[in-house]
mmCIF file of C-alpha atoms in Angstrom:
data_model
loop_
_atom_site.group_PDB
_atom_site.id
_atom_site.type_symbol
_atom_site.label_atom_id
_atom_site.label_comp_id
_atom_site.label_asym_id
_atom_site.label_seq_id
_atom_site.Cartn_x
_atom_site.Cartn_y
_atom_site.Cartn_z
ATOM 1 C CA UNK A 1 -3.513 18.767 -34.175
ATOM 2 C CA UNK A 2 -6.671 16.691 -34.029
ATOM 3 C CA UNK A 3 -5.340 14.039 -32.015
ATOM 4 C CA UNK A 4 -3.293 16.204 -29.575
ATOM 5 C CA UNK A 5 -6.795 18.265 -29.112
ATOM 6 C CA UNK A 6 -8.222 14.876 -28.105
ATOM 7 C CA UNK A 7 -5.342 14.193 -25.579
ATOM 8 C CA UNK A 8 -5.569 17.526 -24.208
ATOM 9 C CA UNK A 9 -9.264 17.106 -23.674
ATOM 10 C CA UNK A 10 -8.952 13.483 -22.290
ATOM 11 C CA UNK A 11 -6.553 14.899 -19.822
ATOM 12 C CA UNK A 12 -8.788 17.648 -18.530
ATOM 13 C CA UNK A 13 -11.787 15.166 -18.387
ATOM 14 C CA UNK A 14 -9.380 12.624 -16.534
ATOM 15 C CA UNK A 15 -7.958 15.199 -14.063
ATOM 16 C CA UNK A 16 -11.646 16.551 -13.034
ATOM 17 C CA UNK A 17 -12.876 12.680 -12.595
ATOM 18 C CA UNK A 18 -9.801 12.072 -10.536
ATOM 19 C CA UNK A 19 -10.720 15.439 -8.373
ATOM 20 C CA UNK A 20 -14.335 13.852 -8.026
ATOM 21 C CA UNK A 21 -13.380 10.632 -7.200
ATOM 22 C CA UNK A 22 -10.658 11.898 -4.486
ATOM 23 C CA UNK A 23 -13.439 14.005 -3.040
ATOM 24 C CA UNK A 24 -15.678 11.403 -2.680
ATOM 25 C CA UNK A 25 -13.293 8.791 -1.171
ATOM 26 C CA UNK A 26 -11.864 11.491 1.338
ATOM 27 C CA UNK A 27 -15.320 12.539 2.285
ATOM 28 C CA UNK A 28 -16.049 8.985 2.716
ATOM 29 C CA UNK A 29 -13.022 8.495 5.036
ATOM 30 C CA UNK A 30 -12.680 11.498 6.937
ATOM 31 C CA UNK A 31 -16.176 13.241 7.440
ATOM 32 C CA UNK A 32 -17.265 11.003 10.208
ATOM 33 C CA UNK A 33 -14.037 11.350 12.172
ATOM 34 C CA UNK A 34 -14.170 15.170 11.583
ATOM 35 C CA UNK A 35 -17.610 15.483 13.368
ATOM 36 C CA UNK A 36 -16.433 13.137 16.108
ATOM 37 C CA UNK A 37 -13.474 15.257 16.691
ATOM 38 C CA UNK A 38 -15.695 18.609 16.752
ATOM 39 C CA UNK A 39 -18.240 16.970 19.329
ATOM 40 C CA UNK A 40 -15.014 16.287 21.368
ATOM 41 C CA UNK A 41 -13.738 19.499 21.254
ATOM 42 C CA UNK A 42 -16.988 21.127 22.193
ATOM 43 C CA UNK A 43 -17.190 18.637 25.307
ATOM 44 C CA UNK A 44 -13.622 19.554 26.311
ATOM 45 C CA UNK A 45 -14.335 23.238 26.078
ATOM 46 C CA UNK A 46 -17.397 23.372 28.128
ATOM 47 C CA UNK A 47 -16.052 21.182 30.685
ATOM 48 C CA UNK A 48 -12.932 23.414 31.004
ATOM 49 C CA UNK A 49 -14.975 26.575 30.982
ATOM 50 C CA UNK A 50 -17.254 24.939 33.982
ATOM 51 C CA UNK A 51 -14.128 23.513 35.786
ATOM 52 C CA UNK A 52 -12.389 27.074 35.892
ATOM 53 C CA UNK A 53 -15.092 28.973 36.017
ATOM 54 C CA UNK A 54 -13.794 31.020 33.044
ATOM 55 C CA UNK A 55 -15.822 33.161 30.186
ATOM 56 C CA UNK A 56 -15.937 32.101 26.464
ATOM 57 C CA UNK A 57 -13.984 35.096 25.830
ATOM 58 C CA UNK A 58 -10.922 34.293 28.048
ATOM 59 C CA UNK A 59 -11.110 30.858 26.824
ATOM 60 C CA UNK A 60 -10.376 32.139 23.331
ATOM 61 C CA UNK A 61 -7.797 34.298 24.587
ATOM 62 C CA UNK A 62 -6.171 31.001 26.305
ATOM 63 C CA UNK A 63 -6.721 29.076 22.908
ATOM 64 C CA UNK A 64 -4.967 31.770 20.789
ATOM 65 C CA UNK A 65 -2.055 31.904 23.134
ATOM 66 C CA UNK A 66 -1.549 28.127 23.308
ATOM 67 C CA UNK A 67 -1.795 27.783 19.423
ATOM 68 C CA UNK A 68 0.551 30.973 18.880
ATOM 69 C CA UNK A 69 2.961 29.039 21.405
ATOM 70 C CA UNK A 70 3.141 25.924 19.321
ATOM 71 C CA UNK A 71 6.050 26.692 16.603
ATOM 72 C CA UNK A 72 8.409 28.276 19.653
ATOM 73 C CA UNK A 73 8.641 24.773 21.110
ATOM 74 C CA UNK A 74 11.352 24.004 18.530
ATOM 75 C CA UNK A 75 13.182 26.864 19.733
ATOM 76 C CA UNK A 76 13.940 30.224 17.890
ATOM 77 C CA UNK A 77 12.559 30.057 14.675
ATOM 78 C CA UNK A 78 14.142 32.934 13.171
ATOM 79 C CA UNK A 79 17.602 32.359 14.291
ATOM 80 C CA UNK A 80 19.918 31.121 11.481
ATOM 81 C CA UNK A 81 19.169 27.482 11.574
ATOM 82 C CA UNK A 82 15.343 27.894 12.104
ATOM 83 C CA UNK A 83 15.769 30.869 9.294
ATOM 84 C CA UNK A 84 17.278 28.272 7.093
ATOM 85 C CA UNK A 85 14.897 25.757 7.301
ATOM 86 C CA UNK A 86 11.976 28.080 6.531
ATOM 87 C CA UNK A 87 13.897 29.375 3.811
ATOM 88 C CA UNK A 88 14.026 25.825 2.284
ATOM 89 C CA UNK A 89 10.608 25.131 2.557
ATOM 90 C CA UNK A 90 9.800 28.650 0.692
ATOM 91 C CA UNK A 91 12.152 27.773 -2.198
ATOM 92 C CA UNK A 92 11.127 24.441 -2.702
ATOM 93 C CA UNK A 93 7.369 25.460 -2.141
ATOM 94 C CA UNK A 94 6.642 22.820 0.488
ATOM 95 C CA UNK A 95 5.295 25.491 2.573
ATOM 96 C CA UNK A 96 4.419 23.501 5.996
ATOM 97 C CA UNK A 97 3.221 26.932 7.580
ATOM 98 C CA UNK A 98 4.665 25.967 10.604
ATOM 99 C CA UNK A 99 6.700 29.118 10.921
ATOM 100 C CA UNK A 100 5.499 32.370 9.130
ATOM 101 C CA UNK A 101 7.166 35.457 8.921
ATOM 102 C CA UNK A 102 4.932 38.135 10.936
ATOM 103 C CA UNK A 103 6.571 41.789 10.265
ATOM 104 C CA UNK A 104 5.706 43.778 7.294
ATOM 105 C CA UNK A 105 9.295 43.751 6.219
ATOM 106 C CA UNK A 106 9.449 39.782 6.642
ATOM 107 C CA UNK A 107 6.370 39.347 4.610
ATOM 108 C CA UNK A 108 7.693 41.694 1.817
ATOM 109 C CA UNK A 109 10.760 40.071 1.685
ATOM 110 C CA UNK A 110 9.410 36.769 1.557
ATOM 111 C CA UNK A 111 7.226 37.405 -1.503
ATOM 112 C CA UNK A 112 10.134 38.614 -3.255
ATOM 113 C CA UNK A 113 12.535 35.970 -2.143
ATOM 114 C CA UNK A 114 10.062 33.599 -3.201
ATOM 115 C CA UNK A 115 9.717 34.905 -6.643
ATOM 116 C CA UNK A 116 13.364 34.478 -7.486
ATOM 117 C CA UNK A 117 13.875 31.377 -5.304
ATOM 118 C CA UNK A 118 11.594 29.271 -6.634
ATOM 119 C CA UNK A 119 12.353 29.507 -10.234
ATOM 120 C CA UNK A 120 15.908 29.156 -8.937
ATOM 121 C CA UNK A 121 14.771 26.060 -7.092
ATOM 122 C CA UNK A 122 13.031 24.591 -9.762
ATOM 123 C CA UNK A 123 16.046 24.838 -12.291
ATOM 124 C CA UNK A 124 18.426 23.491 -9.904
ATOM 125 C CA UNK A 125 16.594 20.459 -8.958
ATOM 126 C CA UNK A 126 15.860 19.520 -12.835
ATOM 127 C CA UNK A 127 19.335 20.269 -13.650
ATOM 128 C CA UNK A 128 20.688 18.037 -10.920
ATOM 129 C CA UNK A 129 17.861 15.488 -12.024
ATOM 130 C CA UNK A 130 18.968 15.451 -15.342
ATOM 131 C CA UNK A 131 22.710 14.424 -14.580
ATOM 132 C CA UNK A 132 21.184 11.932 -12.264
ATOM 133 C CA UNK A 133 19.270 10.462 -15.233
ATOM 134 C CA UNK A 134 22.468 10.638 -17.394
ATOM 135 C CA UNK A 135 24.784 8.776 -14.772
ATOM 136 C CA UNK A 136 22.002 5.914 -14.163
ATOM 137 C CA UNK A 137 21.558 5.534 -17.825
ATOM 138 C CA UNK A 138 25.686 5.061 -18.052
ATOM 139 C CA UNK A 139 25.343 2.424 -15.291
ATOM 140 C CA UNK A 140 22.507 0.773 -16.767
ATOM 141 C CA UNK A 141 24.185 0.169 -20.017
ATOM 142 C CA UNK A 142 27.182 -1.022 -18.263
ATOM 143 C CA UNK A 143 25.378 -3.416 -16.481
ATOM 144 C CA UNK A 144 23.384 -4.717 -19.574
ATOM 145 C CA UNK A 145 26.723 -5.171 -21.255
ATOM 146 C CA UNK A 146 28.386 -7.220 -18.432
ATOM 147 C CA UNK A 147 25.184 -9.370 -18.494
ATOM 148 C CA UNK A 148 25.612 -9.756 -22.376
ATOM 149 C CA UNK A 149 22.308 -8.108 -23.107
ATOM 150 C CA UNK A 150 21.666 -5.076 -25.575
ATOM 151 C CA UNK A 151 23.048 -1.820 -23.885
ATOM 152 C CA UNK A 152 19.966 0.086 -25.224
ATOM 153 C CA UNK A 153 18.133 2.019 -21.983
ATOM 154 C CA UNK A 154 14.703 3.338 -22.344
ATOM 155 C CA UNK A 155 12.602 5.763 -20.583
ATOM 156 C CA UNK A 156 10.932 3.210 -18.556
ATOM 157 C CA UNK A 157 14.144 1.813 -17.563
ATOM 158 C CA UNK A 158 15.281 4.984 -15.926
ATOM 159 C CA UNK A 159 11.562 5.544 -14.346
ATOM 160 C CA UNK A 160 11.946 2.335 -12.809
ATOM 161 C CA UNK A 161 15.212 2.951 -11.209
ATOM 162 C CA UNK A 162 14.122 6.737 -9.942
ATOM 163 C CA UNK A 163 11.114 5.128 -8.638
ATOM 164 C CA UNK A 164 12.961 2.442 -7.216
ATOM 165 C CA UNK A 165 15.379 5.170 -5.710
ATOM 166 C CA UNK A 166 12.715 7.489 -4.502
ATOM 167 C CA UNK A 167 10.907 4.414 -2.834
ATOM 168 C CA UNK A 168 14.084 3.340 -0.900
ATOM 169 C CA UNK A 169 14.917 6.762 0.189
ATOM 170 C CA UNK A 170 11.175 7.555 1.765
ATOM 171 C CA UNK A 171 11.313 4.101 3.461
ATOM 172 C CA UNK A 172 14.959 4.840 4.900
ATOM 173 C CA UNK A 173 14.081 8.464 5.869
ATOM 174 C CA UNK A 174 11.061 7.626 7.635
ATOM 175 C CA UNK A 175 12.886 5.139 9.517
ATOM 176 C CA UNK A 176 15.327 8.144 11.123
ATOM 177 C CA UNK A 177 12.391 10.144 11.424
ATOM 178 C CA UNK A 178 10.283 7.890 13.343
ATOM 179 C CA UNK A 179 13.301 7.541 15.903
ATOM 180 C CA UNK A 180 13.823 11.324 16.173
ATOM 181 C CA UNK A 181 10.082 12.500 16.227
ATOM 182 C CA UNK A 182 8.836 9.478 17.820
ATOM 183 C CA UNK A 183 6.038 9.184 15.534
ATOM 184 C CA UNK A 184 4.786 5.849 14.060
ATOM 185 C CA UNK A 185 6.614 4.366 10.945
ATOM 186 C CA UNK A 186 3.579 4.934 9.030
ATOM 187 C CA UNK A 187 3.070 8.633 9.960
ATOM 188 C CA UNK A 188 6.684 8.942 9.212
ATOM 189 C CA UNK A 189 6.072 7.559 5.516
ATOM 190 C CA UNK A 190 3.255 9.918 5.286
ATOM 191 C CA UNK A 191 5.430 12.751 6.355
ATOM 192 C CA UNK A 192 8.289 11.911 3.923
ATOM 193 C CA UNK A 193 5.915 11.589 0.900
ATOM 194 C CA UNK A 194 3.926 14.624 1.648
ATOM 195 C CA UNK A 195 7.219 16.430 2.038
ATOM 196 C CA UNK A 196 8.886 15.100 -1.123
ATOM 197 C CA UNK A 197 5.875 15.993 -3.227
ATOM 198 C CA UNK A 198 6.106 19.338 -1.835
ATOM 199 C CA UNK A 199 2.164 19.067 -0.784
ATOM 200 C CA UNK A 200 3.476 20.334 2.647
ATOM 201 C CA UNK A 201 0.440 19.840 4.636
ATOM 202 C CA UNK A 202 2.036 20.842 7.957
ATOM 203 C CA UNK A 203 0.186 18.251 10.096
ATOM 204 C CA UNK A 204 3.576 16.543 10.440
ATOM 205 C CA UNK A 205 6.693 18.512 10.628
ATOM 206 C CA UNK A 206 10.091 17.608 11.440
ATOM 207 C CA UNK A 207 12.226 19.826 14.182
ATOM 208 C CA UNK A 208 9.376 20.853 16.077
ATOM 209 C CA UNK A 209 10.284 19.192 19.282
ATOM 210 C CA UNK A 210 11.743 20.774 22.488
ATOM 211 C CA UNK A 211 14.404 23.333 21.026
ATOM 212 C CA UNK A 212 15.336 20.721 18.457
ATOM 213 C CA UNK A 213 16.363 23.405 16.161
ATOM 214 C CA UNK A 214 19.207 24.437 18.621
ATOM 215 C CA UNK A 215 19.822 21.018 20.642
ATOM 216 C CA UNK A 216 19.989 18.500 17.752
ATOM 217 C CA UNK A 217 22.321 19.987 15.125
ATOM 218 C CA UNK A 218 22.859 16.767 13.524
ATOM 219 C CA UNK A 219 19.191 16.000 13.021
ATOM 220 C CA UNK A 220 18.778 19.554 11.621
ATOM 221 C CA UNK A 221 21.301 18.868 8.826
ATOM 222 C CA UNK A 222 19.869 15.475 8.315
ATOM 223 C CA UNK A 223 16.336 16.778 7.486
ATOM 224 C CA UNK A 224 17.746 19.403 5.506
ATOM 225 C CA UNK A 225 20.140 16.809 3.168
ATOM 226 C CA UNK A 226 16.989 14.425 3.314
ATOM 227 C CA UNK A 227 14.368 17.229 1.480
ATOM 228 C CA UNK A 228 17.207 18.611 -0.662
ATOM 229 C CA UNK A 229 18.250 14.978 -2.099
ATOM 230 C CA UNK A 230 14.665 13.664 -1.871
ATOM 231 C CA UNK A 231 13.450 16.497 -4.205
ATOM 232 C CA UNK A 232 16.382 15.927 -6.579
ATOM 233 C CA UNK A 233 15.407 11.951 -7.072
ATOM 234 C CA UNK A 234 12.067 13.133 -7.523
ATOM 235 C CA UNK A 235 12.956 15.699 -10.015
ATOM 236 C CA UNK A 236 14.755 12.952 -11.866
ATOM 237 C CA UNK A 237 11.676 10.901 -12.171
ATOM 238 C CA UNK A 238 9.691 14.098 -12.976
ATOM 239 C CA UNK A 239 11.911 15.016 -15.835
ATOM 240 C CA UNK A 240 11.400 11.667 -17.026
ATOM 241 C CA UNK A 241 7.810 11.210 -16.930
ATOM 242 C CA UNK A 242 7.618 14.744 -18.824
ATOM 243 C CA UNK A 243 10.187 13.799 -21.396
ATOM 244 C CA UNK A 244 8.062 10.672 -21.997
ATOM 245 C CA UNK A 245 4.971 13.070 -22.568
ATOM 246 C CA UNK A 246 6.551 15.364 -24.822
ATOM 247 C CA UNK A 247 8.126 12.434 -26.872
ATOM 248 C CA UNK A 248 4.476 11.251 -27.467
ATOM 249 C CA UNK A 249 3.568 14.760 -28.180
ATOM 250 C CA UNK A 250 6.327 15.259 -30.764
ATOM 251 C CA UNK A 251 5.181 12.103 -32.418
ATOM 252 C CA UNK A 252 1.709 13.227 -32.737
ATOM 253 C CA UNK A 253 2.760 16.152 -34.301
ATOM 254 C CA UNK A 254 4.818 14.232 -36.795
ATOM 255 C CA UNK A 255 1.990 12.027 -37.479
ATOM 256 C CA UNK A 256 -0.625 14.896 -37.964
ATOM 257 C CA UNK A 257 1.786 16.593 -40.469
ATOM 258 C CA UNK A 258 2.299 13.663 -42.262
ATOM 259 C CA UNK A 259 -1.577 12.880 -42.457
ATOM 260 C CA UNK A 260 -2.068 16.681 -43.533
ATOM 261 C CA UNK A 261 0.454 16.336 -46.438
ATOM 262 C CA UNK A 262 -1.037 13.172 -47.462
ATOM 263 C CA UNK A 263 -4.414 14.436 -47.536
ATOM 264 C CA UNK A 264 -3.391 17.523 -49.286
ATOM 265 C CA UNK A 265 -2.019 15.150 -52.377
ATOM 266 C CA UNK A 266 -5.599 13.547 -52.264
ATOM 267 C CA UNK A 267 -3.987 10.300 -50.839
ATOM 268 C CA UNK A 268 -7.116 10.412 -48.360
#
C-alpha cells in the first residue's frame, strides 16, 4: 500500500509540474503573438469604422453577423451528412465547436444523446482496440517464429506497433487533408493529432469549405472513416498503456502483501 500511495502522489506531482511547464512554454511562445493580433484587429477595426463611417454598435452587429455566418459556408450543417458529422464529434468527445445546436429541443437532446453515446463510443473503441491488439500479437508471434526467434510478445512490442500505426495514419491522413483543405502539411498534421487525441480545439476543422458537406460526399466519407478508424488505433495504444500500468499496480499490491505477511511473522 505504501508503494502505491507513493506512486499516486508522484503522479499528482508530475502532472501538476507538467501543467506548470506547459503553461510557461505556451506563455513564452504565444503571448507576444496574441498581443500583436489584438493590436492589428484594433487598427483594422478603427480603419473600417473611419472608412465606412459606421458606429461601434453597427460594427458589433456586422462582426456578430460575420461570425455567425462562418459555420454555414460548408452547406447545411443540420442536414443528414452534417448532422452525422456533428453526432460523431459528440460521441467521440472531439467537440470542435464548429456547429452547435441552438434550439432548446436540440440542446436537450444533445445532452441525453451524449450521456448514452459517449460511454457507448468508449466501450466500442476499447473493444475494437483489444481485437486489434490480439491480431497484432498473433502477427508478431508468426513473424518471430518465421525469423527463428522466441515467439514471446511483450506489451512494449505491441505499444511500438500501435505507435507506428498511429504515426502512419496521422502522416497519411494529413496528406489527404492538405490536398482537400489547402492547409500546409504541418497544419494538417496538427489537425489530425488534435482530432485523434479528441482535444478538438476547433481552430482547424475539416469539411468547412464552400458547400463541402453536400458537394464532396467522398471527402465526407473519408473524414468520418479517418476519425473512427484513427480513434480505434489510438484506443488500442491506450489500452496497452493502461494495461501496463495496471500490471505494475498489481505487482506492487502483491509485493506489499508479501512484505506485510513477512512483517507479521517477524521476518522484518
